[in-house]
mmCIF file of C-alpha atoms and ligand atoms in Angstrom:
data_model
loop_
_atom_site.group_PDB
_atom_site.id
_atom_site.type_symbol
_atom_site.label_atom_id
_atom_site.label_comp_id
_atom_site.label_asym_id
_atom_site.label_seq_id
_atom_site.Cartn_x
_atom_site.Cartn_y
_atom_site.Cartn_z
ATOM 1 C CA UNK A 8 106.066 192.456 -129.018
ATOM 2 C CA UNK A 9 103.772 195.165 -127.663
ATOM 3 C CA UNK A 10 105.136 198.634 -127.110
ATOM 4 C CA UNK A 11 104.378 200.367 -123.840
ATOM 5 C CA UNK A 12 106.119 203.695 -124.372
ATOM 6 C CA UNK A 13 106.856 205.331 -127.703
ATOM 7 C CA UNK A 14 109.099 208.382 -127.901
ATOM 8 C CA UNK A 15 109.625 210.314 -131.111
ATOM 9 C CA UNK A 16 112.212 213.065 -131.549
ATOM 10 C CA UNK A 17 112.462 213.972 -127.883
ATOM 11 C CA UNK A 18 114.614 217.009 -127.081
ATOM 12 C CA UNK A 19 115.058 218.955 -123.878
ATOM 13 C CA UNK A 20 116.778 222.264 -123.208
ATOM 14 C CA UNK A 21 117.570 223.558 -119.723
ATOM 15 C CA UNK A 22 118.248 227.199 -118.960
ATOM 16 C CA UNK A 23 120.720 228.045 -116.214
ATOM 17 C CA UNK A 24 120.306 230.999 -113.844
ATOM 18 C CA UNK A 25 121.987 233.343 -116.338
ATOM 19 C CA UNK A 26 119.553 232.274 -119.041
ATOM 20 C CA UNK A 27 122.182 230.248 -120.925
ATOM 21 C CA UNK A 28 120.714 227.263 -122.722
ATOM 22 C CA UNK A 29 121.937 223.725 -122.301
ATOM 23 C CA UNK A 30 120.669 221.051 -124.603
ATOM 24 C CA UNK A 31 120.406 218.006 -122.333
ATOM 25 C CA UNK A 32 118.643 215.675 -124.800
ATOM 26 C CA UNK A 33 118.728 215.864 -128.580
ATOM 27 C CA UNK A 34 116.281 214.072 -130.877
ATOM 28 C CA UNK A 35 115.847 210.764 -129.086
ATOM 29 C CA UNK A 36 113.425 208.250 -130.580
ATOM 30 C CA UNK A 37 112.887 205.086 -128.593
ATOM 31 C CA UNK A 38 110.211 202.451 -127.972
ATOM 32 C CA UNK A 39 109.976 200.349 -124.834
ATOM 33 C CA UNK A 40 108.600 196.833 -125.239
ATOM 34 C CA UNK A 41 106.370 195.143 -122.705
ATOM 35 C CA UNK A 42 108.311 192.810 -120.429
ATOM 36 C CA UNK A 43 111.795 193.908 -121.404
ATOM 37 C CA UNK A 44 114.666 194.966 -119.158
ATOM 38 C CA UNK A 45 115.885 198.147 -120.832
ATOM 39 C CA UNK A 46 119.094 199.886 -119.783
ATOM 40 C CA UNK A 47 120.108 203.485 -120.448
ATOM 41 C CA UNK A 48 123.909 203.550 -120.360
ATOM 42 C CA UNK A 49 126.312 206.434 -120.723
ATOM 43 C CA UNK A 50 128.850 208.653 -118.963
ATOM 44 C CA UNK A 51 127.878 211.103 -116.263
ATOM 45 C CA UNK A 52 126.046 214.171 -117.564
ATOM 46 C CA UNK A 53 124.880 212.647 -120.873
ATOM 47 C CA UNK A 54 121.207 213.067 -120.036
ATOM 48 C CA UNK A 55 120.225 209.631 -118.700
ATOM 49 C CA UNK A 56 118.293 210.962 -115.713
ATOM 50 C CA UNK A 57 116.687 213.659 -117.831
ATOM 51 C CA UNK A 58 115.456 211.084 -120.337
ATOM 52 C CA UNK A 59 114.244 208.753 -117.574
ATOM 53 C CA UNK A 60 112.316 211.595 -115.940
ATOM 54 C CA UNK A 61 110.650 212.406 -119.262
ATOM 55 C CA UNK A 62 109.807 208.738 -119.872
ATOM 56 C CA UNK A 63 108.271 208.383 -116.448
ATOM 57 C CA UNK A 64 106.254 211.630 -116.719
ATOM 58 C CA UNK A 65 108.143 213.245 -113.844
ATOM 59 C CA UNK A 66 109.180 215.907 -116.357
ATOM 60 C CA UNK A 67 106.588 217.101 -118.859
ATOM 61 C CA UNK A 68 108.562 219.923 -120.425
ATOM 62 C CA UNK A 69 110.180 218.631 -123.591
ATOM 63 C CA UNK A 70 109.735 218.797 -127.344
ATOM 64 C CA UNK A 71 108.789 215.803 -129.478
ATOM 65 C CA UNK A 72 106.074 213.277 -128.732
ATOM 66 C CA UNK A 73 105.711 210.563 -126.169
ATOM 67 C CA UNK A 74 102.761 208.192 -125.840
ATOM 68 C CA UNK A 75 101.862 205.410 -123.449
ATOM 69 C CA UNK A 76 100.422 202.416 -125.285
ATOM 70 C CA UNK A 77 98.501 199.225 -124.637
ATOM 71 C CA UNK A 78 96.654 200.473 -121.592
ATOM 72 C CA UNK A 79 99.690 201.803 -119.723
ATOM 73 C CA UNK A 80 98.789 204.670 -117.404
ATOM 74 C CA UNK A 81 100.663 206.823 -114.917
ATOM 75 C CA UNK A 82 99.287 204.795 -112.013
ATOM 76 C CA UNK A 83 101.199 201.760 -113.356
ATOM 77 C CA UNK A 84 104.618 203.320 -112.774
ATOM 78 C CA UNK A 85 107.063 202.662 -109.930
ATOM 79 C CA UNK A 86 110.241 204.613 -109.149
ATOM 80 C CA UNK A 87 113.514 203.762 -107.412
ATOM 81 C CA UNK A 88 116.149 206.450 -106.787
ATOM 82 C CA UNK A 89 119.923 206.448 -106.348
ATOM 83 C CA UNK A 90 119.850 208.075 -102.916
ATOM 84 C CA UNK A 91 116.825 205.975 -101.876
ATOM 85 C CA UNK A 92 114.588 209.036 -101.246
ATOM 86 C CA UNK A 93 113.085 207.562 -98.080
ATOM 87 C CA UNK A 94 111.259 209.844 -95.665
ATOM 88 C CA UNK A 95 113.353 209.910 -92.473
ATOM 89 C CA UNK A 96 110.405 210.618 -90.166
ATOM 90 C CA UNK A 97 108.476 207.543 -91.337
ATOM 91 C CA UNK A 98 109.138 203.948 -90.281
ATOM 92 C CA UNK A 99 110.128 201.244 -92.755
ATOM 93 C CA UNK A 100 106.522 200.027 -92.867
ATOM 94 C CA UNK A 101 105.202 203.561 -93.456
ATOM 95 C CA UNK A 102 107.780 204.274 -96.154
ATOM 96 C CA UNK A 103 106.816 201.119 -98.038
ATOM 97 C CA UNK A 104 103.131 202.014 -97.665
ATOM 98 C CA UNK A 105 103.540 205.563 -99.061
ATOM 99 C CA UNK A 106 102.299 204.919 -102.592
ATOM 100 C CA UNK A 107 99.315 202.961 -101.285
ATOM 101 C CA UNK A 108 98.442 205.579 -98.665
ATOM 102 C CA UNK A 109 98.375 208.223 -101.405
ATOM 103 C CA UNK A 110 95.774 206.180 -103.296
ATOM 104 C CA UNK A 111 93.313 205.595 -100.464
ATOM 105 C CA UNK A 112 90.656 207.949 -99.122
ATOM 106 C CA UNK A 113 92.024 209.674 -95.994
ATOM 107 C CA UNK A 114 95.133 207.524 -96.427
ATOM 108 C CA UNK A 115 93.537 204.517 -94.746
ATOM 109 C CA UNK A 116 95.090 201.281 -95.934
ATOM 110 C CA UNK A 117 92.823 198.343 -96.697
ATOM 111 C CA UNK A 118 93.464 194.891 -95.246
ATOM 112 C CA UNK A 119 94.756 193.875 -98.670
ATOM 113 C CA UNK A 120 97.207 196.829 -98.682
ATOM 114 C CA UNK A 121 98.544 195.807 -95.270
ATOM 115 C CA UNK A 122 98.988 192.223 -96.474
ATOM 116 C CA UNK A 123 100.861 193.500 -99.542
ATOM 117 C CA UNK A 124 103.221 195.557 -97.362
ATOM 118 C CA UNK A 125 103.742 192.653 -94.943
ATOM 119 C CA UNK A 126 104.548 190.233 -97.695
ATOM 120 C CA UNK A 127 107.003 192.676 -99.305
ATOM 121 C CA UNK A 128 108.745 193.190 -95.956
ATOM 122 C CA UNK A 129 108.926 189.427 -95.543
ATOM 123 C CA UNK A 130 110.418 188.822 -98.961
ATOM 124 C CA UNK A 131 113.046 191.570 -98.550
ATOM 125 C CA UNK A 132 113.987 190.512 -95.009
ATOM 126 C CA UNK A 133 112.661 193.848 -93.713
ATOM 127 C CA UNK A 134 110.019 192.573 -91.277
ATOM 128 C CA UNK A 135 112.510 192.768 -88.375
ATOM 129 C CA UNK A 136 112.901 196.496 -89.103
ATOM 130 C CA UNK A 137 109.221 197.262 -89.743
ATOM 131 C CA UNK A 138 108.976 199.893 -86.989
ATOM 132 C CA UNK A 139 112.481 201.306 -87.290
ATOM 133 C CA UNK A 140 113.453 204.487 -89.103
ATOM 134 C CA UNK A 141 115.621 204.673 -92.246
ATOM 135 C CA UNK A 142 118.659 206.016 -90.361
ATOM 136 C CA UNK A 143 118.985 202.706 -88.487
ATOM 137 C CA UNK A 144 119.361 200.767 -91.748
ATOM 138 C CA UNK A 145 122.391 199.927 -93.910
ATOM 139 C CA UNK A 146 122.490 201.279 -97.473
ATOM 140 C CA UNK A 147 121.419 197.912 -98.872
ATOM 141 C CA UNK A 148 118.421 197.690 -96.554
ATOM 142 C CA UNK A 149 117.482 201.290 -97.377
ATOM 143 C CA UNK A 150 117.418 200.475 -101.071
ATOM 144 C CA UNK A 151 115.382 197.329 -100.363
ATOM 145 C CA UNK A 152 112.836 199.645 -98.732
ATOM 146 C CA UNK A 153 113.032 201.847 -101.851
ATOM 147 C CA UNK A 154 112.359 198.872 -104.119
ATOM 148 C CA UNK A 155 109.601 197.470 -101.873
ATOM 149 C CA UNK A 156 107.924 200.894 -101.865
ATOM 150 C CA UNK A 157 107.966 200.967 -105.675
ATOM 151 C CA UNK A 158 106.549 197.430 -105.850
ATOM 152 C CA UNK A 159 103.749 198.013 -103.332
ATOM 153 C CA UNK A 160 101.498 199.589 -105.976
ATOM 154 C CA UNK A 161 102.130 196.593 -108.243
ATOM 155 C CA UNK A 162 103.576 198.633 -111.111
ATOM 156 C CA UNK A 163 103.684 197.424 -114.705
ATOM 157 C CA UNK A 164 106.787 199.497 -115.371
ATOM 158 C CA UNK A 165 109.524 200.217 -112.857
ATOM 159 C CA UNK A 166 112.035 203.043 -113.436
ATOM 160 C CA UNK A 167 115.352 202.877 -111.588
ATOM 161 C CA UNK A 168 117.961 205.661 -111.697
ATOM 162 C CA UNK A 169 121.396 204.276 -110.754
ATOM 163 C CA UNK A 170 119.826 202.320 -107.885
ATOM 164 C CA UNK A 171 123.011 200.505 -106.839
ATOM 165 C CA UNK A 172 125.720 203.115 -107.347
ATOM 166 C CA UNK A 173 125.564 204.399 -103.762
ATOM 167 C CA UNK A 174 126.106 200.854 -102.398
ATOM 168 C CA UNK A 175 129.282 198.863 -101.737
ATOM 169 C CA UNK A 176 130.064 196.307 -104.450
ATOM 170 C CA UNK A 177 128.997 193.239 -102.402
ATOM 171 C CA UNK A 178 125.619 194.722 -101.584
ATOM 172 C CA UNK A 179 125.160 195.978 -105.135
ATOM 173 C CA UNK A 180 125.840 192.460 -106.414
ATOM 174 C CA UNK A 181 123.211 190.931 -104.141
ATOM 175 C CA UNK A 182 120.628 193.554 -105.037
ATOM 176 C CA UNK A 183 121.201 193.131 -108.775
ATOM 177 C CA UNK A 184 120.320 189.466 -108.425
ATOM 178 C CA UNK A 185 117.251 190.323 -106.348
ATOM 179 C CA UNK A 186 116.132 192.737 -109.059
ATOM 180 C CA UNK A 187 116.486 190.049 -111.746
ATOM 181 C CA UNK A 188 114.370 187.697 -109.604
ATOM 182 C CA UNK A 189 111.677 190.368 -109.120
ATOM 183 C CA UNK A 190 111.603 191.140 -112.839
ATOM 184 C CA UNK A 191 111.185 187.447 -113.689
ATOM 185 C CA UNK A 192 108.579 186.681 -111.045
ATOM 186 C CA UNK A 193 106.424 189.715 -111.748
ATOM 187 C CA UNK A 194 106.806 189.799 -115.541
ATOM 188 C CA UNK A 195 107.451 193.517 -115.259
ATOM 189 C CA UNK A 196 108.979 195.978 -117.646
ATOM 190 C CA UNK A 197 112.086 197.617 -116.210
ATOM 191 C CA UNK A 198 113.877 200.733 -117.404
ATOM 192 C CA UNK A 199 117.088 201.361 -115.527
ATOM 193 C CA UNK A 200 119.842 203.956 -115.768
ATOM 194 C CA UNK A 201 123.458 203.048 -115.097
ATOM 195 C CA UNK A 202 126.979 204.138 -116.019
ATOM 196 C CA UNK A 203 128.333 200.679 -115.208
ATOM 197 C CA UNK A 204 128.937 198.513 -118.295
ATOM 198 C CA UNK A 205 129.138 195.225 -116.401
ATOM 199 C CA UNK A 206 125.869 195.985 -114.624
ATOM 200 C CA UNK A 207 124.233 196.894 -117.939
ATOM 201 C CA UNK A 208 125.279 193.564 -119.447
ATOM 202 C CA UNK A 209 124.303 191.507 -116.442
ATOM 203 C CA UNK A 210 120.802 192.969 -116.332
ATOM 204 C CA UNK A 211 119.678 194.336 -119.679
ATOM 205 C CA UNK A 212 117.914 192.774 -122.665
ATOM 206 C CA UNK A 213 118.563 195.911 -124.695
ATOM 207 C CA UNK A 214 121.041 198.628 -123.847
ATOM 208 C CA UNK A 215 120.528 202.178 -125.082
ATOM 209 C CA UNK A 216 123.946 203.806 -125.328
ATOM 210 C CA UNK A 217 123.980 207.581 -124.842
ATOM 211 C CA UNK A 218 126.639 210.227 -125.439
ATOM 212 C CA UNK A 219 126.795 213.813 -124.239
ATOM 213 C CA UNK A 220 126.703 217.403 -125.379
ATOM 214 C CA UNK A 221 124.018 217.190 -126.461
ATOM 215 C CA UNK A 222 122.678 213.956 -124.940
ATOM 216 C CA UNK A 223 121.913 211.577 -127.783
ATOM 217 C CA UNK A 224 120.954 207.945 -128.101
ATOM 218 C CA UNK A 225 123.807 206.618 -130.239
ATOM 219 C CA UNK A 226 122.868 202.985 -130.458
ATOM 220 C CA UNK A 227 120.695 200.256 -129.005
ATOM 221 C CA UNK A 228 122.673 197.086 -128.345
ATOM 222 C CA UNK A 229 120.797 193.775 -128.116
ATOM 223 C CA UNK A 230 122.260 191.770 -125.272
ATOM 224 C CA UNK A 231 122.319 188.219 -126.625
ATOM 225 C CA UNK A 232 123.915 186.624 -123.538
ATOM 226 C CA UNK A 233 121.687 183.794 -122.254
ATOM 227 C CA UNK A 234 120.309 183.996 -118.695
ATOM 228 C CA UNK A 235 121.402 183.252 -116.016
ATOM 229 C CA UNK A 236 124.467 185.208 -117.040
ATOM 230 C CA UNK A 237 127.971 184.037 -116.316
ATOM 231 C CA UNK A 238 129.921 187.214 -115.546
ATOM 232 C CA UNK A 239 133.384 185.764 -116.029
ATOM 233 C CA UNK A 240 132.750 183.895 -119.284
ATOM 234 C CA UNK A 241 134.409 184.591 -122.613
ATOM 235 C CA UNK A 242 131.007 185.471 -124.106
ATOM 236 C CA UNK A 243 130.513 188.078 -121.372
ATOM 237 C CA UNK A 244 133.898 189.680 -122.006
ATOM 238 C CA UNK A 245 133.287 189.688 -125.782
ATOM 239 C CA UNK A 246 129.948 191.403 -125.285
ATOM 240 C CA UNK A 247 131.621 193.862 -122.883
ATOM 241 C CA UNK A 248 134.192 194.732 -125.592
ATOM 242 C CA UNK A 249 131.426 195.242 -128.125
ATOM 243 C CA UNK A 250 129.522 197.514 -125.794
ATOM 244 C CA UNK A 251 132.660 199.390 -124.713
ATOM 245 C CA UNK A 252 133.416 200.228 -128.344
ATOM 246 C CA UNK A 253 130.028 201.950 -128.722
ATOM 247 C CA UNK A 254 130.345 204.146 -125.616
ATOM 248 C CA UNK A 255 131.875 207.592 -126.260
ATOM 249 C CA UNK A 256 133.258 209.307 -123.199
HETATM 250 P P1 ADP B 317 123.099 211.988 -116.245
HETATM 251 O O1 ADP B 317 121.935 211.450 -115.501
HETATM 252 O O2 ADP B 317 123.420 211.210 -117.502
HETATM 253 O O3 ADP B 317 124.330 212.136 -115.396
HETATM 254 P P2 ADP B 317 121.497 214.407 -116.382
HETATM 255 O O4 ADP B 317 120.298 213.974 -117.146
HETATM 256 O O5 ADP B 317 121.355 214.539 -114.923
HETATM 257 O O6 ADP B 317 122.732 213.456 -116.773
HETATM 258 O O7 ADP B 317 121.986 215.819 -116.938
HETATM 259 C C1 ADP B 317 122.199 216.073 -118.326
HETATM 260 C C2 ADP B 317 122.700 217.494 -118.487
HETATM 261 O O8 ADP B 317 121.662 218.397 -118.111
HETATM 262 C C3 ADP B 317 123.875 217.829 -117.582
HETATM 263 O O9 ADP B 317 124.741 218.686 -118.291
HETATM 264 C C4 ADP B 317 123.241 218.541 -116.408
HETATM 265 O O10 ADP B 317 124.125 219.446 -115.821
HETATM 266 C C5 ADP B 317 122.061 219.236 -117.047
HETATM 267 N N1 ADP B 317 120.926 219.377 -116.118
HETATM 268 C C6 ADP B 317 120.263 218.364 -115.511
HETATM 269 N N2 ADP B 317 119.255 218.829 -114.746
HETATM 270 C C7 ADP B 317 119.279 220.195 -114.867
HETATM 271 C C8 ADP B 317 118.490 221.260 -114.339
HETATM 272 N N3 ADP B 317 117.462 221.014 -113.525
HETATM 273 N N4 ADP B 317 118.820 222.536 -114.687
HETATM 274 C C9 ADP B 317 119.857 222.780 -115.534
HETATM 275 N N5 ADP B 317 120.634 221.829 -116.078
HETATM 276 C C10 ADP B 317 120.355 220.546 -115.762
HETATM 277 MG MG1 MG B 318 121.781 210.841 -113.531
#
């Protein structure tokens, strides 16, 4: 297996407004393999988002070393956020095009770019809403725009920070399946944060379990459940018990 991201002894300290220090991440060493679906799991406040931001180069202030390997570059990265992070003054089509617009001279999309955006809208059922604004959409459709926007640049690695936790459980269930399909079709590498154990087990190949104060990576659990995964099977519940026993709250 080829590694795409290698982290060694990553630590991160925040200072609050009074100058008090808070160690958000302590001594995390982790390698991400090409093609895997990696989950960062842990209770709220344990440093999952902080670690994801460091991994995805959104945050460059940390100690330790991090390298991108095997030709991975920053332009290969896609991002999906919990609160969707759509721009309210842009239409669905314009939101999906954002990453492409940023890459073109004067922001002019090529014919190929427009075809990419059209085909993404088609596959997410968004073509009917192409000229509407985010506020007209349901949460699920908003996050489909968020995912389509990340995919438009054809990323090798997609980072998702609790992408389904703002959605109702029915919508979250549908979107989890859509994400599995995307990951399979595109042979991507996915790194996703969640605090939901069932979601971690449904999606992940490997699950990095974190604990807080300071945020540490306690364990990496290999998810041996075969795909497609049967959520109500004995094997699933056994794996859930195993994972539950490693999570410290
Ligand atoms: P998680 O995503 O697991 O809920 P975070 O990575 O957001 O956790 O936060 C980890 C810890 O770092 C928390 O205690 C949080 O309050 C703190 N923290 C996060 N971002 C900042 C920041 N910008 N300034 C100060 N403290 C922060
Ligand atoms: Mg978070």
